[in-house]
Coordinates of C-alpha atoms and ligand atoms in Angstrom, one line a residue:
X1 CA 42.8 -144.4 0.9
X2 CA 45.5 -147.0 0.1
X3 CA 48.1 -146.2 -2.0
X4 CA 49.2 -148.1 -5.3
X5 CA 51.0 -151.3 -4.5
X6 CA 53.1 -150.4 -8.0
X7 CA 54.1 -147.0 -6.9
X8 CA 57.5 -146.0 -7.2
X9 CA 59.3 -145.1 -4.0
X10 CA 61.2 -142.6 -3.6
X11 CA 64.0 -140.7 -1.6
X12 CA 62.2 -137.1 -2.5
X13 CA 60.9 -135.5 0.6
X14 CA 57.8 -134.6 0.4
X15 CA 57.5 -131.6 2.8
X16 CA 55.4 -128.7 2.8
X17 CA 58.0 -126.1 1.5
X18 CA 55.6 -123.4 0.6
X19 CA 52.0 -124.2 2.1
X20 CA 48.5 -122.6 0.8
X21 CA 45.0 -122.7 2.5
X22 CA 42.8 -125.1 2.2
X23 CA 44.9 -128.2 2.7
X24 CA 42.4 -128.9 5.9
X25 CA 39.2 -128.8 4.0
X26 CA 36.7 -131.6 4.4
X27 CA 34.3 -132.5 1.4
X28 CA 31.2 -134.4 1.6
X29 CA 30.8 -137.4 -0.3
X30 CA 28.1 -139.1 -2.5
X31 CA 28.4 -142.5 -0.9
X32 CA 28.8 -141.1 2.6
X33 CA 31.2 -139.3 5.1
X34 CA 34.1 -136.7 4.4
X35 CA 37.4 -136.8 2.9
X36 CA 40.1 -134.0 2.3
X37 CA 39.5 -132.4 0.0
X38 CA 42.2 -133.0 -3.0
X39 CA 42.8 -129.9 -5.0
X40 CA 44.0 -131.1 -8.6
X41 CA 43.3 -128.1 -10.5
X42 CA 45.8 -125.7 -10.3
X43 CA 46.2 -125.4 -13.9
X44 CA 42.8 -123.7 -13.9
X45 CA 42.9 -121.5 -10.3
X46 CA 45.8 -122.5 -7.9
X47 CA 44.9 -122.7 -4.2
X48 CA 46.6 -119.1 -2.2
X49 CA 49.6 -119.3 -0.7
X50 CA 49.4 -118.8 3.1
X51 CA 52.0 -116.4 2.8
X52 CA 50.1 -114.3 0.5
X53 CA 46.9 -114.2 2.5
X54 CA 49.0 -113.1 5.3
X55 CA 50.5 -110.2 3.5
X56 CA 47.6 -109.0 1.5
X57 CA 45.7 -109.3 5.4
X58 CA 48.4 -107.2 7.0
X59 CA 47.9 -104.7 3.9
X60 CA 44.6 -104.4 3.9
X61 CA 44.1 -102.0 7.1
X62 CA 46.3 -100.0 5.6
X63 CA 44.3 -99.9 2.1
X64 CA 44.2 -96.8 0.5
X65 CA 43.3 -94.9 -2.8
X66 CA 46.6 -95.4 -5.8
X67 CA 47.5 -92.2 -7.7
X68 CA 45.0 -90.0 -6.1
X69 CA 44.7 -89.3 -2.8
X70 CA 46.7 -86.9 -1.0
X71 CA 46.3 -88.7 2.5
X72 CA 49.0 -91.1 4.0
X73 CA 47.3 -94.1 3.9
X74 CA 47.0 -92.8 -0.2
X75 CA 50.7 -92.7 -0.7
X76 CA 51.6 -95.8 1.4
X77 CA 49.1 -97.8 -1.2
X78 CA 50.5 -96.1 -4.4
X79 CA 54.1 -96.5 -2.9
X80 CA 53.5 -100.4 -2.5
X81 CA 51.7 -100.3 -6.1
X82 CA 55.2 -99.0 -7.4
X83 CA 57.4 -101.6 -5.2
X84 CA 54.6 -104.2 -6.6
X85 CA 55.8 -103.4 -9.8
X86 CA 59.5 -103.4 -9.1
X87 CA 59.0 -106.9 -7.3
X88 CA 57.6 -108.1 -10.8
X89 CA 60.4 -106.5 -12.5
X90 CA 63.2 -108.4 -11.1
X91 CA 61.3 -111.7 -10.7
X92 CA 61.3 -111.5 -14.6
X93 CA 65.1 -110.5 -14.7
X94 CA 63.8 -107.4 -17.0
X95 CA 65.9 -105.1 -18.9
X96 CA 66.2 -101.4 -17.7
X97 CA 63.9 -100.4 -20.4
X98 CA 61.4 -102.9 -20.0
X99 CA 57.8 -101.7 -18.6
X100 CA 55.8 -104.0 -16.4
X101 CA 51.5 -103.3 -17.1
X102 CA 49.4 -104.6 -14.7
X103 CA 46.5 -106.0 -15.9
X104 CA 43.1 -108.2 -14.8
X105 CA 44.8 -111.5 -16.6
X106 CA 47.0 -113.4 -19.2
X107 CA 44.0 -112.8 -21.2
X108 CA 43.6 -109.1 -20.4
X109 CA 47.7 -109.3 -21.1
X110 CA 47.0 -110.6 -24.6
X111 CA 44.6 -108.6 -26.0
X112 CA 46.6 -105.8 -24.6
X113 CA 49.6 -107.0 -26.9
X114 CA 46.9 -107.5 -29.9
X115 CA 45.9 -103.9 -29.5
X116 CA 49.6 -102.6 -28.8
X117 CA 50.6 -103.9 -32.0
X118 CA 52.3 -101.7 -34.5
X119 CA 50.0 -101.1 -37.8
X120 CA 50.8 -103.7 -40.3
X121 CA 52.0 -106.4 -37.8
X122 CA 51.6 -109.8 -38.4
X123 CA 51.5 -113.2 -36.0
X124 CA 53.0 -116.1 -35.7
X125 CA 50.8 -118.5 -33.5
X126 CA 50.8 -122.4 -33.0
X127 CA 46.7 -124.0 -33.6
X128 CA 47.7 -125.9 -30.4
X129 CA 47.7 -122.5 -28.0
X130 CA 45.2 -122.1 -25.6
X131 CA 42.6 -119.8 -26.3
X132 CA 43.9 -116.4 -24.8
X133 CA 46.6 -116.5 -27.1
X134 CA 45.4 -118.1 -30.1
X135 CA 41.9 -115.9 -30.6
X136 CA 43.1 -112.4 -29.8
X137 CA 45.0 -111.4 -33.4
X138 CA 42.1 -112.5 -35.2
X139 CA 41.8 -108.7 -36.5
X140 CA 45.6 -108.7 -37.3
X141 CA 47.7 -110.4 -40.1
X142 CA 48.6 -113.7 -38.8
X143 CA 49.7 -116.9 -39.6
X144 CA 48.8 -120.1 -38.1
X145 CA 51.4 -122.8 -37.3
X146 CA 50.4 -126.5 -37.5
X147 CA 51.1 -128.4 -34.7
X148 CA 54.4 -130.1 -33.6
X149 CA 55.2 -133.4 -32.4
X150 CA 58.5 -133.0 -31.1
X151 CA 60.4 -129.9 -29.3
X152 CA 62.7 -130.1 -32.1
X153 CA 59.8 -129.3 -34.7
X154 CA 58.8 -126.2 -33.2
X155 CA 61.6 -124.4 -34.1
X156 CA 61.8 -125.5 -37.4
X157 CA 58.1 -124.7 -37.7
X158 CA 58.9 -121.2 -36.6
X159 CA 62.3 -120.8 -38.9
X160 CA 60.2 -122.1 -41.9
X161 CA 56.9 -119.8 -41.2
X162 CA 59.4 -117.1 -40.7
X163 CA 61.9 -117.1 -43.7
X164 CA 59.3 -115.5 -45.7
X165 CA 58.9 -112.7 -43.5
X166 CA 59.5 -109.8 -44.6
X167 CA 62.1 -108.1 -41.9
X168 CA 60.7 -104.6 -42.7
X169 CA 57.6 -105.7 -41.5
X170 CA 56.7 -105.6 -37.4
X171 CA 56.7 -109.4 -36.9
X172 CA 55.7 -111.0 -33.1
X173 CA 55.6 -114.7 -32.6
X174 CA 53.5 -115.5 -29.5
X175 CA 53.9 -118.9 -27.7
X176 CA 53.5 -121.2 -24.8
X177 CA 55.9 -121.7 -21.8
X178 CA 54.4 -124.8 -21.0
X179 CA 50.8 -126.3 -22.1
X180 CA 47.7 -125.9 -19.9
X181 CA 46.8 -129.5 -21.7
X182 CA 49.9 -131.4 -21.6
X183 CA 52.2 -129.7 -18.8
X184 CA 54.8 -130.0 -21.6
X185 CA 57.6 -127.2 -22.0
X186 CA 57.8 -125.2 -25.4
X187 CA 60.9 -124.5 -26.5
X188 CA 61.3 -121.0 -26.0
X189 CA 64.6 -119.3 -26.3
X190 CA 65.1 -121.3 -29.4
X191 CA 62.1 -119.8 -30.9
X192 CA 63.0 -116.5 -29.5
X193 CA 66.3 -117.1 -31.1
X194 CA 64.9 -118.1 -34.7
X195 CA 62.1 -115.3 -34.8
X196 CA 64.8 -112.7 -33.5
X197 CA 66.9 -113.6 -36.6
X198 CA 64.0 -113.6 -38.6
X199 CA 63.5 -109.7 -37.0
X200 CA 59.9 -110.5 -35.5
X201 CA 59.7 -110.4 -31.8
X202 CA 58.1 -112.8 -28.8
X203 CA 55.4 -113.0 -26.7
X204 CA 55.2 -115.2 -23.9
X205 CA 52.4 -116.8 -22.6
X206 CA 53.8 -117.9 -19.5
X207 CA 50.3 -118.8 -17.6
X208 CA 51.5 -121.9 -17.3
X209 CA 55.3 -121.3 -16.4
X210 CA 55.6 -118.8 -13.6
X211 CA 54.2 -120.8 -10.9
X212 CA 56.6 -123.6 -12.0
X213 CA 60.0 -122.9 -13.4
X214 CA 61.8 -119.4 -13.2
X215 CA 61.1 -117.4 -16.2
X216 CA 64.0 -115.1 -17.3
X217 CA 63.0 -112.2 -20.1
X218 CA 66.8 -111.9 -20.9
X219 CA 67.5 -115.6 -20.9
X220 CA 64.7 -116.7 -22.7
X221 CA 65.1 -114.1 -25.1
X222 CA 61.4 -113.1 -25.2
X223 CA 60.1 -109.5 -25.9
X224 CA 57.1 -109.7 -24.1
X225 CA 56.0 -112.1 -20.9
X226 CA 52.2 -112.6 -19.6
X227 CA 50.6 -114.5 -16.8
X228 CA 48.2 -113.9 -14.2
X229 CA 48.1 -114.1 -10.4
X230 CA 45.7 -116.6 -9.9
X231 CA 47.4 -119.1 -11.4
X232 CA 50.6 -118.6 -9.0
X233 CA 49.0 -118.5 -5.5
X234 CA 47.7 -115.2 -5.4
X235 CA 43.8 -115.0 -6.3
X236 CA 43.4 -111.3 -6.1
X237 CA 42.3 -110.4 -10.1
X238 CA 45.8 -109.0 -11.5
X239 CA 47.8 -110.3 -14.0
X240 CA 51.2 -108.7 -15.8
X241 CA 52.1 -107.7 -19.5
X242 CA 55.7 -107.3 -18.8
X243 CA 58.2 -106.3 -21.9
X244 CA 59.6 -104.3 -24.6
X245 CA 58.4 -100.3 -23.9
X246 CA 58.3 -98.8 -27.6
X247 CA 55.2 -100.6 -28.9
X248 CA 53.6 -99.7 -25.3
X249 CA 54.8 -96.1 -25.4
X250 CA 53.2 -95.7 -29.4
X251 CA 50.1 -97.4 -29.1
X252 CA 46.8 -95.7 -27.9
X253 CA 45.7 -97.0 -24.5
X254 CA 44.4 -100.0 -24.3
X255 CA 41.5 -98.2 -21.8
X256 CA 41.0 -94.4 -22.6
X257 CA 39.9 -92.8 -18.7
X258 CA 41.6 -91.5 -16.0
X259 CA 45.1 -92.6 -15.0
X260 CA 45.8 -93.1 -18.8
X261 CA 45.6 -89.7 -19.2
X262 CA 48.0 -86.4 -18.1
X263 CA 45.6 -83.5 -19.5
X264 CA 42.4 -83.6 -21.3
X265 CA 41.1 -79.8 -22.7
X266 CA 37.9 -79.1 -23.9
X267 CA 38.3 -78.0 -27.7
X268 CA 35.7 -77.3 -30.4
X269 CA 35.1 -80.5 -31.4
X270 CA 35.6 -82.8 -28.5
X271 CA 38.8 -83.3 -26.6
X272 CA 42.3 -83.0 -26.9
X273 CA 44.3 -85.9 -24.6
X274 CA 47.7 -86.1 -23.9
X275 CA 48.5 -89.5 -22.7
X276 CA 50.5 -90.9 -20.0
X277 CA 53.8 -92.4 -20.9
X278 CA 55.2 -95.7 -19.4
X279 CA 52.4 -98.7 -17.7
X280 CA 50.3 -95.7 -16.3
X281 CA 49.3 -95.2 -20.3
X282 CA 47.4 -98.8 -20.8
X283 CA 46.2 -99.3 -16.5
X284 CA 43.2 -96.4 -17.0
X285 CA 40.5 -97.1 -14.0
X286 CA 41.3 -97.3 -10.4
X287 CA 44.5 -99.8 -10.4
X288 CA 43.9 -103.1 -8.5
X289 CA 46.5 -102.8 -5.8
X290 CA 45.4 -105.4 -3.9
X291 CA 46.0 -108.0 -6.5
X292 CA 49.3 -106.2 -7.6
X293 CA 50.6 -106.6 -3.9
X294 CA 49.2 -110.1 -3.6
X295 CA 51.0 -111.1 -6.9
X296 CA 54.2 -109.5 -6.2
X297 CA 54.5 -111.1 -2.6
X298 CA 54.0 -114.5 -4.8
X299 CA 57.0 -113.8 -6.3
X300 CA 58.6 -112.9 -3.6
X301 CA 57.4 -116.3 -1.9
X302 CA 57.9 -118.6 -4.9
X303 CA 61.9 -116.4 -5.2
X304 CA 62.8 -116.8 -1.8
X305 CA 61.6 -120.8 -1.3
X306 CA 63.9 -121.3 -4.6
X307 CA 62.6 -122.5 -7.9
X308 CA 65.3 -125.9 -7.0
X309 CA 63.6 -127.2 -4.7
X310 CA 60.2 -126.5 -5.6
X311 CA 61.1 -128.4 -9.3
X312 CA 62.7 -131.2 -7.4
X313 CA 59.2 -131.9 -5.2
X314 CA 57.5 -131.2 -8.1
X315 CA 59.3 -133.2 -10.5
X316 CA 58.7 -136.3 -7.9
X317 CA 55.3 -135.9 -7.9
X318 CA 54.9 -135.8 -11.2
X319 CA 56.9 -139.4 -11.9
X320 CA 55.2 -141.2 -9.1
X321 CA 51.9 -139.5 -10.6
X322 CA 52.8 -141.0 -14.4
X323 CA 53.9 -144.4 -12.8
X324 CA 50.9 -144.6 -11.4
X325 CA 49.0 -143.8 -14.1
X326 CA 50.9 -146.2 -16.5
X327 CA 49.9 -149.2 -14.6
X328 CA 46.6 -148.7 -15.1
X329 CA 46.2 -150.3 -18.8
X330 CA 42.8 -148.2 -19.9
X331 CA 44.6 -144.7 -19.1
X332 CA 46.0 -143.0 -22.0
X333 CA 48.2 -139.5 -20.7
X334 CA 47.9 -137.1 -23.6
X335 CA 51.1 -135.8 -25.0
X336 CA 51.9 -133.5 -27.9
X337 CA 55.8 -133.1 -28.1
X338 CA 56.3 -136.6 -27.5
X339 CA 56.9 -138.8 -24.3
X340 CA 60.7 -137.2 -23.3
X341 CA 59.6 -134.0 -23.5
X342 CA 59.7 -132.1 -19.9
X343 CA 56.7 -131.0 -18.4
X344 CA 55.3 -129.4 -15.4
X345 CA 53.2 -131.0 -12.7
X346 CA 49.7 -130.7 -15.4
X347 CA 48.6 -134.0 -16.8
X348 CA 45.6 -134.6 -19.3
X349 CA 44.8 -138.1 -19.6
X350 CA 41.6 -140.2 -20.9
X351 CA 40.2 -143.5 -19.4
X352 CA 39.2 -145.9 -22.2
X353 CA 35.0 -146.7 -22.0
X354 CA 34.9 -143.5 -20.0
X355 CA 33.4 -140.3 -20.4
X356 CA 35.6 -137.9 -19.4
X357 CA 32.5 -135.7 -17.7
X358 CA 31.9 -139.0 -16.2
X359 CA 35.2 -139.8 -14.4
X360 CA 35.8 -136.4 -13.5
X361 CA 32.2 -136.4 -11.2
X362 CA 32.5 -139.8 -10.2
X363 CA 36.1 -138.5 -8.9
X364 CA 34.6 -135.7 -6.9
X365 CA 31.8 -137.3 -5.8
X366 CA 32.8 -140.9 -4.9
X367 CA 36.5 -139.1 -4.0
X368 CA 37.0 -135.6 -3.1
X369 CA 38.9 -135.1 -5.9
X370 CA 38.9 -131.8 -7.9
X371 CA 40.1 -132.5 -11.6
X372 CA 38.8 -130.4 -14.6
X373 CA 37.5 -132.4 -17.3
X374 CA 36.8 -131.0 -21.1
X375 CA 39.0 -129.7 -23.9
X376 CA 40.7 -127.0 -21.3
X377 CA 40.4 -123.6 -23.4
X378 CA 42.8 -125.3 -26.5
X379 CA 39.4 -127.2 -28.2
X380 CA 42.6 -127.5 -31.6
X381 CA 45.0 -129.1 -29.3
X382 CA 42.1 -131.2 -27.7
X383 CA 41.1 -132.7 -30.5
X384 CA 44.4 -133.3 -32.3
X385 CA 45.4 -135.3 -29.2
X386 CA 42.7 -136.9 -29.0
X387 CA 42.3 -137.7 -33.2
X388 CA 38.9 -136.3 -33.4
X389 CA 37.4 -135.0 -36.4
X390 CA 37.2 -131.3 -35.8
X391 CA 33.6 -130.9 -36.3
X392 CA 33.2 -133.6 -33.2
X393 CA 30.7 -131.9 -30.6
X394 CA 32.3 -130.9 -27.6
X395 CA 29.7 -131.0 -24.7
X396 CA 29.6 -134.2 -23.4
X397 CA 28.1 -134.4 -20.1
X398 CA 26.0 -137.7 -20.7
X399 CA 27.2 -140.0 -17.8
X400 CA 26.4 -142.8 -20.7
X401 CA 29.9 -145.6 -21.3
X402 CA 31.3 -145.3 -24.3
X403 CA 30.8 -147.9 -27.2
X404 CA 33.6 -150.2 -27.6
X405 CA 35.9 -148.3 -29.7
X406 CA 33.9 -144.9 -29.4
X407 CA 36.8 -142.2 -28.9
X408 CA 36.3 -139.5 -26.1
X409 CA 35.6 -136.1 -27.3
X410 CA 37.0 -134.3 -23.9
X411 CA 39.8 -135.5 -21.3
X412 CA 40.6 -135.1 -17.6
X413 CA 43.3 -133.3 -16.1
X414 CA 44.6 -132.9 -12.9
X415 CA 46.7 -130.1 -12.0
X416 CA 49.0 -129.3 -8.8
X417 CA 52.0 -127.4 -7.6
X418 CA 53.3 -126.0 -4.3
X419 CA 51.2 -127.3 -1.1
X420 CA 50.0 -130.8 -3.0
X421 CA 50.4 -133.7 -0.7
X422 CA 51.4 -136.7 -2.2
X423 CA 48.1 -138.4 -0.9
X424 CA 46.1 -136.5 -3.4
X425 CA 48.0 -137.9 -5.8
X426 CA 48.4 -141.2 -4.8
X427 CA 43.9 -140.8 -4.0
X428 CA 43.6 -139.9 -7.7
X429 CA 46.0 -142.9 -9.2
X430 CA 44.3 -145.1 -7.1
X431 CA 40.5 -144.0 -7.5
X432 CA 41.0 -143.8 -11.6
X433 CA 42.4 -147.2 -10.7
X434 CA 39.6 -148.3 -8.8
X435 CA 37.2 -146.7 -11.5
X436 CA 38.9 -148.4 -14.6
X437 CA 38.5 -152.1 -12.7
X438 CA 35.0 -151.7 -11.4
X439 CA 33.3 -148.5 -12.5
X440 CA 31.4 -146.1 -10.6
X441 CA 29.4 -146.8 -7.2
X442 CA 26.8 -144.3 -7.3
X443 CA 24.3 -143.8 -10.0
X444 CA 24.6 -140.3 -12.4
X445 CA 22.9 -138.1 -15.1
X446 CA 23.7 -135.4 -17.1
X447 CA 22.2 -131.6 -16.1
X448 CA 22.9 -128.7 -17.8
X449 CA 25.9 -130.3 -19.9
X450 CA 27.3 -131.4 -16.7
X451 CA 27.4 -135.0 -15.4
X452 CA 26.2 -134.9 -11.7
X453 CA 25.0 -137.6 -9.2
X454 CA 21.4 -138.7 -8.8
X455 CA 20.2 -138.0 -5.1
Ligands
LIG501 N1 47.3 -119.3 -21.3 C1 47.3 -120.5 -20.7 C2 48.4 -121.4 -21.1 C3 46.4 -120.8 -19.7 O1 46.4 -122.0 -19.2 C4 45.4 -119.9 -19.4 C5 44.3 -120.3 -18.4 O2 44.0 -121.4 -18.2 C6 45.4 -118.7 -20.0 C7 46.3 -118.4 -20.9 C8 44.4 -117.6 -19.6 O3 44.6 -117.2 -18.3 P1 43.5 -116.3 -17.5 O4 42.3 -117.1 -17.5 O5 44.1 -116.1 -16.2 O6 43.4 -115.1 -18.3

């Protein structure tokens, strides 16, 4: 695949510092033959580190029961459990007091903060969150915040929601690291700073942030951090609520079972429980140690590779990426917080006369290319972007052009991180260059909502 003739070029190396599987995989293709296939979806599911594979393999032998079992291979589990845990701990930088839950998700983390809430609480959320963290206070107080269009107007949007907040009440803001849609960066220790003057605390949804840029509890300023494993290498179905312990310690377990619980007696009617203090209190069921280890040696992976050098690579990629992308004159790259504001290697974009179903098939099936195409789990910040009236329909899977002027109802984005070779990037430019000039080879209908190839 030939690379842009208008490409920047660049002094960055663009070695392999921290490899994952699946950079030799071969994907058929509509029109014929195989290609590699070009993972651009990270933002969704990031590929696994090889390092993590080979440490959760090594493990796994050894697997054993956590918190139960009296045999060895019982105690080695629950010891690396624990040192899981501590791993986590100081690749947040958290304070002594802090406790680190783990959980399935950042959405698992979420609704665990909505249901660890103190009574009486109320919200602060930006419309423009995705999902996980916009929908899971809906049986709290909570105030919505419209949406910004510059870094600088976040804060004040925060300082002016909060200066009628009533300090005597439990406050918690809750906002992004960086976007799942645009990649850009929130500005988070100046919101921390405004909502801690205000006496609310923070929640950070940092799905989108770990795998990227170091994320400090203590320098950010943030009560409360959550993310998930599969979006930082390591697949394995565990995610973190990491932060402040007293709401933890007062709240009734998230999950009432075993593991949550120190002594249950029988009384006259029903139970009495005495819960678990600290993260055992709201991790009730049998803990998933093999995603807790496979997370923590991410961290350990992403820690010891350095966050410098993976920014730098990543930072390259992303301006040869936009370059690209600029040249092309019927690509429009979505952007909330305006053009200057930084952003991590996720870019959303639409194609004008294209269906963004459409390109995002013709991609994979004319290409190899994985994007994700649709209104990415933030369908308010979709359509802002995109200046659709909010009662818009969003499936749109017909393979159909647009009319002249018609405005797409969903966008593409593609999505990578540690382990992307500049070739994908350079295949994807060029294809949605290639695609913009001449349209699609192959011929394609919509099924099931989804735009596939005829064959
Ligand atoms: N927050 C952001 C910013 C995300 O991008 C996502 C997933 O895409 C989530 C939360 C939810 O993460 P998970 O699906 O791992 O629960």
């Amino acid at each position: 695949m030939s690379v842009q003739p208008s490409l920047p070029t660049t002094e960055v190396e663009y070695g392999d510092p921290l490899p994952v599987l699946g950079a030799d995989v071969t994907v058929p293709l509509v029109t014929g033959g195989e290609v590699p296939y070009a993972a651009l979806d990270y933002a969704a599911s990031s590929p696994v580190l090889r390092s993590v594979w080979n440490d959760v393999a090594s493990y796994v032998p050894y697997y054993g029961s956590v918190h139960r079992g009296a045999g060895y291979l019982s105690q080695l589990s629950t010891d690396l459990f624990e040192q899981s845990r501590q791993t986590v701990r100081e690749f947040l930088g958290c304070r002594g007091e802090d406790e680190v839950v783990f959980t399935r998700s950042t959405t698992d983390s979420l609704n665990m903060m909505a249901a660890i809430l103190p009574a009486g609480t109320r919200v602060y959320v930006f419309e423009t969150e995705h999902h996980a963290a916009l929908l899971p206070w809906r049986d709290t107080e909570f105030t919505l915040l419209r949406a910004p269009s510059t870094r600088h107007e976040a804060v004040e949007i925060v300082a002016e929601a909060l200066a009628g907040h009533d300090p005597e009440q439990p406050g918690l803001v809750c906002v992004t690291g960086a976007s799942n849609v645009t990649g850009e960066l929130w500005p988070v220790a100046e919101i921390s700073e405004v909502a801690h003057a205000a006496g609310a605390r923070v929640v950070l949804d940092a799905a989108q942030l770990v795998p990227h840029r170091p994320v400090d509890i203590q320098e950010l300023g943030v009560d409360y951090i959550a993310f998930s494993g599969h979006k930082m290498y390591a697949p394995f179905g565990a995610g973190v609520l990491a932060g402040r312990a007293d709401w933890l310690r007062e709240a009734e377990p998230y999950l009432a079972g075993g593991g949550a619980s120190r002594r249950v007696v029988r009384g006259d009617d029903g139970f009495s429980v005495e819960w678990q203090q600290g993260s055992a209190r709201h991790e009730a069921g049998s803990p998933n140690v093999v995603g807790a280890y496979a997370l923590a040696s991410a961290c350990r992976a992403l820690q010891s590779e350095g966050f410098d050098s993976l920014m730098a690579r990543e930072e390259a990629l992303l301006r040869r990426t936009l370059a690209g992308l600029a040249a092309i004159p019927q690509v429009k790259v979505l952007s909330l917080l305006n053009d200057s504001a930084p952003r991590v290697g996720v870019i959303s974009f639409v194609v004008e006369g294209w269906n963004s179903s459409h390109l995002a098939s013709v991609l994979s099936a004319e290409h190899g290319i994985g994007v994700r195409d649709g209104m990415f789990c933030a369908h308010p910040l979709v359509r802002n972007l995109l200046g659709n009236a909010p009662d818009q329909p969003d499936e749109c899977g017909a393979p159909e052009p647009l009319a002249p002027g018609e405005r797409p109802v969903n966008a593409v984005r593609a999505s990578f991180g540690a382990g992307t070779p500049v070739e994908h990037l350079d295949r994807l430019v060029a294809s949605v260059a290639q695609l913009a000039r001449d349209g699609a080879r192959w011929t394609y209908r919509t099924e099931a909502g989804r735009c596939v190839p005829v064959r």
